[in-house]
CSV table of C-alpha atoms in Angstrom, one decimal:
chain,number,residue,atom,x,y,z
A,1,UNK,CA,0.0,0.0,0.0
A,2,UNK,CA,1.7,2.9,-0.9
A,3,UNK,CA,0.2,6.2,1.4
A,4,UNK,CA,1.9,9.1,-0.5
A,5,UNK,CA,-0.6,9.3,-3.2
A,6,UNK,CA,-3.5,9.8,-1.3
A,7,UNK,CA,-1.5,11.8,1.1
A,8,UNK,CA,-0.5,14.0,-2.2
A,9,UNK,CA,-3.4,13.9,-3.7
A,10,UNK,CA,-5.1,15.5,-0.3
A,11,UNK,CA,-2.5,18.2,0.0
A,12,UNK,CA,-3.3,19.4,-4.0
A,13,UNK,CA,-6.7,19.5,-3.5
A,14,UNK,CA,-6.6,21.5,-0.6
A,15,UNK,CA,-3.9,23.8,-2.0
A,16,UNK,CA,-6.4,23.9,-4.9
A,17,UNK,CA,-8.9,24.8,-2.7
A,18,UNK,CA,-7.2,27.4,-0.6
A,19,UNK,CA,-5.8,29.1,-3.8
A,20,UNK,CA,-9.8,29.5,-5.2
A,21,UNK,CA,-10.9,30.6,-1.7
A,22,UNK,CA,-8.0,33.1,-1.8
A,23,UNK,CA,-8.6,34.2,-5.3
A,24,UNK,CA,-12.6,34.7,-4.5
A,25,UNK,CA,-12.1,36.4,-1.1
A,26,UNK,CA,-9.6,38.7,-2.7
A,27,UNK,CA,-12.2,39.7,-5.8
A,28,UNK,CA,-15.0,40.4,-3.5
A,29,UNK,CA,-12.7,42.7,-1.5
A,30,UNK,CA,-11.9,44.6,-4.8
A,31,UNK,CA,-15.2,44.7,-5.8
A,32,UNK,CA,-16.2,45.9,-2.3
A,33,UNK,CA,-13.4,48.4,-2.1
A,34,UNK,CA,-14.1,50.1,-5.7
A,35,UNK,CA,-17.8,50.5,-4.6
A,36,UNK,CA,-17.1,52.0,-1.4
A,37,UNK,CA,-15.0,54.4,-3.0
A,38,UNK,CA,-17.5,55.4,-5.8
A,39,UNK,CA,-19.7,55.9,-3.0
A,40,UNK,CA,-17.8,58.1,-1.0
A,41,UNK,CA,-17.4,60.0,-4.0
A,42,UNK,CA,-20.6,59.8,-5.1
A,43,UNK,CA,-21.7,62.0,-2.0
């Protein structure tokens, strides 16, 4: 029984995982930050 590739194969999908979490969190802070700003200016 070898118990790298399952151990490997864990570890990519969560670095998979984190990466997309990462990249979503960090587009809805954009987003967020861009419309608090034409807000701000809006007023």
């Amino acid at each position: 029984m070898t118990v790298g590739i399952p151990v490997g194969l864990a570890l990519f999908l969560m670095f998979c995982f984190g990466a997309l979490v990462g990249l979503f969190i960090g587009t809805v802070a954009t987003l967020f930050s861009l419309r608090a700003k034409e807000a701000s200016h809006g007023e």
